[in-house]
PDB file of C-alpha atoms and ligand atoms in Angstrom:
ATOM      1  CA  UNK A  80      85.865  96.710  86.343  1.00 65.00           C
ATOM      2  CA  UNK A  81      85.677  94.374  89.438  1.00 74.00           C
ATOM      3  CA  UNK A  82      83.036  95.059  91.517  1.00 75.00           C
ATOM      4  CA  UNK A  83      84.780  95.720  94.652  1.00 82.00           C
ATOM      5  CA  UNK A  84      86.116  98.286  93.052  1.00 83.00           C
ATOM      6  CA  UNK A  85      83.200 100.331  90.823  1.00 85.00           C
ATOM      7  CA  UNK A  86      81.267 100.087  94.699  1.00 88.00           C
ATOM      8  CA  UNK A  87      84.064 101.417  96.445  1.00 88.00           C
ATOM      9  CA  UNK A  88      84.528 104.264  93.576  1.00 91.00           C
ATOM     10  CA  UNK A  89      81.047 105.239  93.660  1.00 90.00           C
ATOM     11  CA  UNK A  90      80.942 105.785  97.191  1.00 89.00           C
ATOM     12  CA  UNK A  91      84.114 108.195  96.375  1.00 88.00           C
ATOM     13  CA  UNK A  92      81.955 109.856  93.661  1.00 91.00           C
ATOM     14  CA  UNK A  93      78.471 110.218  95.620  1.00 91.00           C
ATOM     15  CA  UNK A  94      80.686 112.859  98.271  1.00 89.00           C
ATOM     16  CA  UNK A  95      80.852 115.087  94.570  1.00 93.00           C
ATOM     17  CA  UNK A  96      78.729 116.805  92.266  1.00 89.00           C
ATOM     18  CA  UNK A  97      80.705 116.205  88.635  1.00 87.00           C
ATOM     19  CA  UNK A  98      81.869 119.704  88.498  1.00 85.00           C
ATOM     20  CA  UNK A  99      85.169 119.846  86.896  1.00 78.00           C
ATOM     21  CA  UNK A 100      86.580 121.821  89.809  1.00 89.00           C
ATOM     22  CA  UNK A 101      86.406 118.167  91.499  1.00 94.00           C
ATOM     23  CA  UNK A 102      88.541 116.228  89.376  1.00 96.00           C
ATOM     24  CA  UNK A 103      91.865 116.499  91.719  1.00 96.00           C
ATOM     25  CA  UNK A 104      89.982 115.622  94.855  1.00 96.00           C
ATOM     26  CA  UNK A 105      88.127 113.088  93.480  1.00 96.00           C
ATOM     27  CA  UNK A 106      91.446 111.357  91.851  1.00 96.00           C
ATOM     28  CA  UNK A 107      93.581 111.425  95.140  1.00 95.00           C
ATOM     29  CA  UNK A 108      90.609 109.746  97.277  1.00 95.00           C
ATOM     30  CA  UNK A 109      90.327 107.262  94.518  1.00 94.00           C
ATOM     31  CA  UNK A 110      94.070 106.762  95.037  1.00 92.00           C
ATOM     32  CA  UNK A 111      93.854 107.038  98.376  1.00 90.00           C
ATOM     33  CA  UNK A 112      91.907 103.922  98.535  1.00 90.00           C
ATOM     34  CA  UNK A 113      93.324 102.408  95.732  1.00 89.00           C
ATOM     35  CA  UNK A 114      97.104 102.860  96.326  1.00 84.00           C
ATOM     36  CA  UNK A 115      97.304 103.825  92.552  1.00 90.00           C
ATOM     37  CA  UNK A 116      94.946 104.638  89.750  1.00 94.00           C
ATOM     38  CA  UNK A 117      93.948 102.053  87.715  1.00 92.00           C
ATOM     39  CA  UNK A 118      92.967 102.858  84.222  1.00 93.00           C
ATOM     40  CA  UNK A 119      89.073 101.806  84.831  1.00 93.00           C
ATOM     41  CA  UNK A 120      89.153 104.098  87.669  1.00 95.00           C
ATOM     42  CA  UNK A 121      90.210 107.309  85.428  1.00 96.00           C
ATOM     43  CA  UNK A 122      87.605 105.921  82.816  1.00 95.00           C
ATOM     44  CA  UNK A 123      85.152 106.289  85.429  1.00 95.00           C
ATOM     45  CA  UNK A 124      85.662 109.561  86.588  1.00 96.00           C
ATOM     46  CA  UNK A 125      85.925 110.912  82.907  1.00 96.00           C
ATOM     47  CA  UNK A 126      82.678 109.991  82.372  1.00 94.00           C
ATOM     48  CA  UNK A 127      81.544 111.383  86.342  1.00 95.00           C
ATOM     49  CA  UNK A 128      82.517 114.526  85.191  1.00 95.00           C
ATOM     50  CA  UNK A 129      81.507 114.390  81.546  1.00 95.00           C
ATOM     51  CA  UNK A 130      85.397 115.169  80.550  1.00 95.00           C
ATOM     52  CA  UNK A 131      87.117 113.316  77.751  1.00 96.00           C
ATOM     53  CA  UNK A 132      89.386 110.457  79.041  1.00 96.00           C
ATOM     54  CA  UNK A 133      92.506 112.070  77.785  1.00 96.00           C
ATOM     55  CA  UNK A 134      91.732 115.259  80.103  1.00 96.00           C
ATOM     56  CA  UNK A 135      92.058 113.211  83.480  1.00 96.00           C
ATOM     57  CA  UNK A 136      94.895 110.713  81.641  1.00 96.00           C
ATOM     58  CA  UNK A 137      96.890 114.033  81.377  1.00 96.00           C
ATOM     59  CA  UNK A 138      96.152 115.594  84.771  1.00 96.00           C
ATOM     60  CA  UNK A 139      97.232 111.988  86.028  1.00 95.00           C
ATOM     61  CA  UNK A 140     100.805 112.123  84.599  1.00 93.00           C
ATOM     62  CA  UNK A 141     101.444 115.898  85.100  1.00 93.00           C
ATOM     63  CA  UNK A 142     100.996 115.221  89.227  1.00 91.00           C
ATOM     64  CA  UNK A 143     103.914 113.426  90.413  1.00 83.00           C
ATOM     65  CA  UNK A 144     101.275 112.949  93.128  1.00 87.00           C
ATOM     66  CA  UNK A 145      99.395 110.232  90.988  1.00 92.00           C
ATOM     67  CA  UNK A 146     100.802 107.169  89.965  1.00 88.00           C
ATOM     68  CA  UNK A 147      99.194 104.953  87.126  1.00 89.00           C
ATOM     69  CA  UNK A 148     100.815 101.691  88.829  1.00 85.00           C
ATOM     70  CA  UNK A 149     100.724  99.770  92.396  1.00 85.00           C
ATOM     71  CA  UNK A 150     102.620 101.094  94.773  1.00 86.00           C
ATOM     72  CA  UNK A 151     104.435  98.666  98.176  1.00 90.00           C
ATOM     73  CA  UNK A 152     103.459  99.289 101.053  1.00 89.00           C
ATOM     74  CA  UNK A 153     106.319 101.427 101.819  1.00 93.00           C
ATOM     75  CA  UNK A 154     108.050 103.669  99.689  1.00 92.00           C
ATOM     76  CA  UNK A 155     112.116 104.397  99.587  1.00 96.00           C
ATOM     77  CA  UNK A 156     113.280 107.334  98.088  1.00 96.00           C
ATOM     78  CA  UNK A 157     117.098 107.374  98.044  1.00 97.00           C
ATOM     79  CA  UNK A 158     117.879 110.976  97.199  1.00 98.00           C
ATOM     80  CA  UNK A 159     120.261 112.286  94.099  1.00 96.00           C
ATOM     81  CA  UNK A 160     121.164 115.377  94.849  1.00 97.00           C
ATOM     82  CA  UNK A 161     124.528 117.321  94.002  1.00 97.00           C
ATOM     83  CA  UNK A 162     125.101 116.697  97.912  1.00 98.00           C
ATOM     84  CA  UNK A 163     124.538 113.476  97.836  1.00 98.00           C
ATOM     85  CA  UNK A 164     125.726 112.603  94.929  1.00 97.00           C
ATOM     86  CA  UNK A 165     129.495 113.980  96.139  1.00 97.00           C
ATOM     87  CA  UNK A 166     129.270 111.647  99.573  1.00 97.00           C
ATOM     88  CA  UNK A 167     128.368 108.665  97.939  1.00 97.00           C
ATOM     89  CA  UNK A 168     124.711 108.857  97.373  1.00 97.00           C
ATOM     90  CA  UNK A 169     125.198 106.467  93.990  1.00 97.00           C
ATOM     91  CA  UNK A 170     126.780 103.568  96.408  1.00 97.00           C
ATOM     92  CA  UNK A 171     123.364 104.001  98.705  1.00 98.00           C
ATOM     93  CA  UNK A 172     121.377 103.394  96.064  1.00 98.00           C
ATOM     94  CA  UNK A 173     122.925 100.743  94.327  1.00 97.00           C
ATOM     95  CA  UNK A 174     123.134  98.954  97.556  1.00 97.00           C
ATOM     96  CA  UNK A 175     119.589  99.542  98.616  1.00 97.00           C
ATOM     97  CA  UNK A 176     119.114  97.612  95.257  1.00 97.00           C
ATOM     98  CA  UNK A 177     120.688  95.167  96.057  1.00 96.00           C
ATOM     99  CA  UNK A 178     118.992  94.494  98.856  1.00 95.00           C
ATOM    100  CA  UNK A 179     115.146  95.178  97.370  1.00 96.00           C
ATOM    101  CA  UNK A 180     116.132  93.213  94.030  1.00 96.00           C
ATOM    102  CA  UNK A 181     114.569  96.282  92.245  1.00 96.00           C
ATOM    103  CA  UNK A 182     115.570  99.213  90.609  1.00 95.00           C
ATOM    104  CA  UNK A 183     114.448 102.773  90.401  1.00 94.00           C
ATOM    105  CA  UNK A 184     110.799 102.968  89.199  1.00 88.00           C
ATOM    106  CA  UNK A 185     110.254  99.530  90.555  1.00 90.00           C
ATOM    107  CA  UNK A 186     108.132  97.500  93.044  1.00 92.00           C
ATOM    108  CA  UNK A 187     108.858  94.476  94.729  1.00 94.00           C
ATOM    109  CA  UNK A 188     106.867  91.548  93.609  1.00 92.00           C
ATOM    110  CA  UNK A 189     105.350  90.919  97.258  1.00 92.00           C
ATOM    111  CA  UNK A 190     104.375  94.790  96.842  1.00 90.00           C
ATOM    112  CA  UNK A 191     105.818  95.562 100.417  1.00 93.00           C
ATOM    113  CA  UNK A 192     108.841  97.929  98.958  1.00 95.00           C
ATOM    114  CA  UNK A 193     108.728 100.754  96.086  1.00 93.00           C
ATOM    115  CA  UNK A 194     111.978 102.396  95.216  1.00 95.00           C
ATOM    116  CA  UNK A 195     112.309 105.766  93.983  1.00 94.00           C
ATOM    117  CA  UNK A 196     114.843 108.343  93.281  1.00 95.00           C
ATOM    118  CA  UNK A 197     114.369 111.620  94.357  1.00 95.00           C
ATOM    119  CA  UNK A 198     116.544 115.290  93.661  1.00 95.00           C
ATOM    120  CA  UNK A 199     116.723 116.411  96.831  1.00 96.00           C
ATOM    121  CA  UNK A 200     115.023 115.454 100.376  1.00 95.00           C
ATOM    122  CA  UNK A 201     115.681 119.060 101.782  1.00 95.00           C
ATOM    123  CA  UNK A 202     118.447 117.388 104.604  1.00 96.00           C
ATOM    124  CA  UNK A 203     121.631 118.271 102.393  1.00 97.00           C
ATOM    125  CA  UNK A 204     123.387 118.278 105.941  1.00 97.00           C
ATOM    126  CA  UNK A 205     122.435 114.811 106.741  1.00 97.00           C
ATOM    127  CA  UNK A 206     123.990 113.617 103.099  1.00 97.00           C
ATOM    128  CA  UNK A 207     123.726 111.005 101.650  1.00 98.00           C
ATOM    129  CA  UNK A 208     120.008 110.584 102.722  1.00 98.00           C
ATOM    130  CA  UNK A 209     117.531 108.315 102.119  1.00 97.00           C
ATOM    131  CA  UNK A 210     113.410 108.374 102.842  1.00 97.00           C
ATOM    132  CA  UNK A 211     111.542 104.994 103.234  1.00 96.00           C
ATOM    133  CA  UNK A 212     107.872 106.204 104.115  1.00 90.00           C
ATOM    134  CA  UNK A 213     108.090 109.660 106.060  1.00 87.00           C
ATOM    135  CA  UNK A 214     111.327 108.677 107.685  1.00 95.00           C
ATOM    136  CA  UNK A 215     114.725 110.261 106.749  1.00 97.00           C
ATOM    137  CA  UNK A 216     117.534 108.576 106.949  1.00 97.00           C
ATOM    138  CA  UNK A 217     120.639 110.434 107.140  1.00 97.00           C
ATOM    139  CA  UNK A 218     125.024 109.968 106.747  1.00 97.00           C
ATOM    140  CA  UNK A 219     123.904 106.402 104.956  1.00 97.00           C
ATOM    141  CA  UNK A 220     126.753 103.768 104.705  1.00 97.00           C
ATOM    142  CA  UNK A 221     126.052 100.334 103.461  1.00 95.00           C
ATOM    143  CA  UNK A 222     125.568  99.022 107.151  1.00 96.00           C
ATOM    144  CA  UNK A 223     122.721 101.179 107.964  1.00 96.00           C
ATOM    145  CA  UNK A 224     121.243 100.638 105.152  1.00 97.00           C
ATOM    146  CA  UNK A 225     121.735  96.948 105.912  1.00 95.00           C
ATOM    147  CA  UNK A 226     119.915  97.879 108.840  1.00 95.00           C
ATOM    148  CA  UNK A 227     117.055  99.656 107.612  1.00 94.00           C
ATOM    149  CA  UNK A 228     116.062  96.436 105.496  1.00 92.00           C
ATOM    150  CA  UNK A 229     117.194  94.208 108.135  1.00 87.00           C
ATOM    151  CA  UNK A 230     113.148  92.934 108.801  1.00 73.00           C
ATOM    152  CA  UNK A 231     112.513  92.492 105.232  1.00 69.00           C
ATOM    153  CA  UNK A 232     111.219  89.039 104.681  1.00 54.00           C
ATOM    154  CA  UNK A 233     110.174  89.018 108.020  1.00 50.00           C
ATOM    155  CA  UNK A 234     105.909  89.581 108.113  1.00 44.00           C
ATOM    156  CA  UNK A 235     104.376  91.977 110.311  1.00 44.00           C
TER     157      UNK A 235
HETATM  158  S1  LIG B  27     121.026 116.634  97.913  1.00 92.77           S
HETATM  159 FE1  LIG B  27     120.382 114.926  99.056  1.00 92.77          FE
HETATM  160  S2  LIG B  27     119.244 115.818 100.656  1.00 92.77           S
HETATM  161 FE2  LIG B  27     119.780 117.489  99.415  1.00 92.77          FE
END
């Protein structure tokens, strides 16, 4: 494990006591600081709270909260919902591929976008929507989402 890392990860794990009660906590400030959860990092904490690996390995891919790989710095979550779905919400997303190079599950190689699919965003109104970070964007077309991406490449 790199050093920067175990120190950083110990600091996380002197703000607990190793109950098992602290194994949820303990994994989202680790991927908190992290961006993901590296598999050193669940080792770690196995072994902080005396639990067997496959314990926090399985708590780790029943959250959809946790996620075992990096992450870019911003997330898009193009929604496929029944509402979407019926105003186009396929088109959005093969077009916001287009533009990230990626698909579904994927992250750009410069780690700035992560694309996701989602079943519903809870705007059915707005369909087709999309998410990239906390924003929603709603009644897509292949312009705006032209627009959304329209700095990428550009560095901030
Ligand atoms: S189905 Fe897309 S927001 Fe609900």
């Amino acid at each position: 494990m790199e050093a920067n890392i175990k120190e950083q990860l110990d600091e996380s794990l002197s703000h607990y006591n190793g109950e098992g009660g602290d194994l949820i906590p303990i994994l989202q400030e680790a991927q908190e600081r992290f961006g993901y959860l590296p598999g050193e990092v669940m080792q770690e904490v196995a072994k902080f709270l005396q639990l067997p690996e496959s314990t926090v390995y399985g708590v780790v891919t029943f959250y959809a909260q946790f996620k075992l790989s990096p992450t870019g710095k911003r997330v898009v979550k193009v929604c496929r919902g029944t509402a979407c779905h019926v105003r186009g919400g396929a088109r959005i997303l093969r077009e916001v591929e287009k533009h990230l190079g990626i698909k579904p599950g994927e992250t750009t190689d410069d780690f700035e976008y992560t694309l996701e699919t989602v079943a519903c965003i809870g705007a059915c109104a707005l369909a087709p929507t999309m998410v990239v970070d906390k924003e929603t964007h709603g009644q897509m077309n292949t312009k705006k989402v032209a627009e959304v991406f329209s700095d990428k490449g550009k560095t901030e």
